[in-house]
XYZ file of C-alpha atoms in Angstrom:
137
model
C -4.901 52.150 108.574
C -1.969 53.715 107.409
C 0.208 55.978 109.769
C 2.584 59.257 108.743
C 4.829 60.993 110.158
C 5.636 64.971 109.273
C 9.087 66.379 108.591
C 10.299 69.558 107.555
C 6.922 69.595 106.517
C 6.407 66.807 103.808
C 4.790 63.816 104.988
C 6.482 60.194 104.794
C 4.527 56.942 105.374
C 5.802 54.894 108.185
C 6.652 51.254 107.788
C 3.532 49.024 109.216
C 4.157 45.532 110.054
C 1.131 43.627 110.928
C 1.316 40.192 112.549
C -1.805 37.753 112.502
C -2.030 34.212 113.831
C -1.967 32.013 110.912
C -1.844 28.125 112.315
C -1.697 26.638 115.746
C 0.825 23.794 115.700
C 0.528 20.761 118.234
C 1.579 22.063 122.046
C -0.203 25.647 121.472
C 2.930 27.184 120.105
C 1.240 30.008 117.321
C 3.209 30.370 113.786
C 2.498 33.028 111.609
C 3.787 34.753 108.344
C 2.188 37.760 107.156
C 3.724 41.145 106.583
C 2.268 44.655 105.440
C 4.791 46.987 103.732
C 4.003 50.545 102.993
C 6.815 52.495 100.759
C 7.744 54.478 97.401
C 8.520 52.681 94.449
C 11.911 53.052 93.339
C 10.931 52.565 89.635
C 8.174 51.948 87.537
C 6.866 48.432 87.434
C 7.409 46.228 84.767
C 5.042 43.664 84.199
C 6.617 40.129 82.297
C 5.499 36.733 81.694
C 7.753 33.752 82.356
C 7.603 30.599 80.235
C 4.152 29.210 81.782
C 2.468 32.561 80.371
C 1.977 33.463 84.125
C 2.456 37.597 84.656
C 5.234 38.952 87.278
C 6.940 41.902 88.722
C 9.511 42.710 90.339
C 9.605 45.879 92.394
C 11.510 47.635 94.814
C 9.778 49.717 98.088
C 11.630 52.439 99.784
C 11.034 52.994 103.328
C 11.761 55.764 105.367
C 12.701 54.244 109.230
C 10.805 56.060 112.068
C 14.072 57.101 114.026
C 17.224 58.503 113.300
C 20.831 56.622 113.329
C 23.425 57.549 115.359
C 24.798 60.628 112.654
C 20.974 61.893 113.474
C 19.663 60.590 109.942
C 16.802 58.551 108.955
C 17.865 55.735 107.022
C 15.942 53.949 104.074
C 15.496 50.581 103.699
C 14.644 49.037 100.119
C 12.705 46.060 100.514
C 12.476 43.694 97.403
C 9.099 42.421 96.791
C 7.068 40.127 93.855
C 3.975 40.200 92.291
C 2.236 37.667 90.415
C -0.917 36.911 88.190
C -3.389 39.469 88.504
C -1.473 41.429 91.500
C 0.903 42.238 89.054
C -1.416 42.908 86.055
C -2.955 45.689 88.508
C -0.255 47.358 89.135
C 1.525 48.136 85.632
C 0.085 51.929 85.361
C 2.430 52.389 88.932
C 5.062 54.924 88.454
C 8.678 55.298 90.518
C 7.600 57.891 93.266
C 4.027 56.450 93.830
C 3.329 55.630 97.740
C 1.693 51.790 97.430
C 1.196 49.213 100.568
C 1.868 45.281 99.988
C 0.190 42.404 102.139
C 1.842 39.704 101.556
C 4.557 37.047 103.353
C 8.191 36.171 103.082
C 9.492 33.164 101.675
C 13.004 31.733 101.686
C 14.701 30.520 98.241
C 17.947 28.517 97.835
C 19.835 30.416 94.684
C 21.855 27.213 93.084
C 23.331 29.757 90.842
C 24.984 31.682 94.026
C 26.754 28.256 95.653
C 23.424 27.338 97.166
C 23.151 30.638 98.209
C 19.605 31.641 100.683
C 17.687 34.647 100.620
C 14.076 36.121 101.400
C 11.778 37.433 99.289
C 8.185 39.348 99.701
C 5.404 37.439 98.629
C 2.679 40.634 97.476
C -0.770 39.150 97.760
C -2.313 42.477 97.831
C -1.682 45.779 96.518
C -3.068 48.839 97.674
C -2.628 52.018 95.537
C -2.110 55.294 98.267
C -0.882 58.168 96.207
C 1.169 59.304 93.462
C 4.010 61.115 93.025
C 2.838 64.649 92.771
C 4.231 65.890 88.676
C 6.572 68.622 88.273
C 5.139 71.697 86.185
């Protein structure tokens, strides 16, 4: 289920995270890594292939946040996600604008390029198409 929320009359999709218990490690202590994203696209996706012949994406979500900052302004976060395989594929007809929600999980990489350098990514292992930018006549 996806959630809204209306202002000024236009309605923005609310950022979902979902939490599910993944493994049980020894002593009962539950470890989990799942997230669900729901955004617009900042631009339209480009589907490549790397040197294994194995299809990617990179792509961008905007997210509105549910309250407003301290000026009294809601603030967007842009959340970095990939796709691979057939994820990816399925998504080339998306367009910047288009309202899409990711399942997927975060995993750390060491950049070696960047001093060692450690970031997180999103994992997409589903897409789910919501709506599309409405066109301009």
């Amino acid at each position: 289920m996806f959630l809204e929320y209306k202002k000024a009359g236009k309605m923005f999709p609310l950022t979902i995270i979902l939490l599910s218990v993944k493994y049980v490690a020894k002593g009962g202590k539950c470890m989990l890594n799942q997230v669900v994203l729901v955004g617009r696209l900042v631009r339209d996706v480009e589907v490549k292939s790397n040197d294994n012949n194995k299809k990617f994406s990179f792509i961008t979500l905007a997210i509105p946040r549910s309250f407003k900052n301290h000026d009294g302004i809601y603030e967007t976060d842009f959340v970095e996600c990939i796709l691979w395989n057939n994820v990816a594929s399925n998504t080339a007809s998306c367009k910047k604008g288009d309202i899409i929600g990711i399942k997927g999980r975060i995993e750390s990489r060491i950049l070696e390029k960047e001093n060692n350098k450690s970031i997180l990514q999103v994992i997409a292992e589903k897409v789910t198409f919501l709506s599309s930018k409405p066109t301009q006549e």
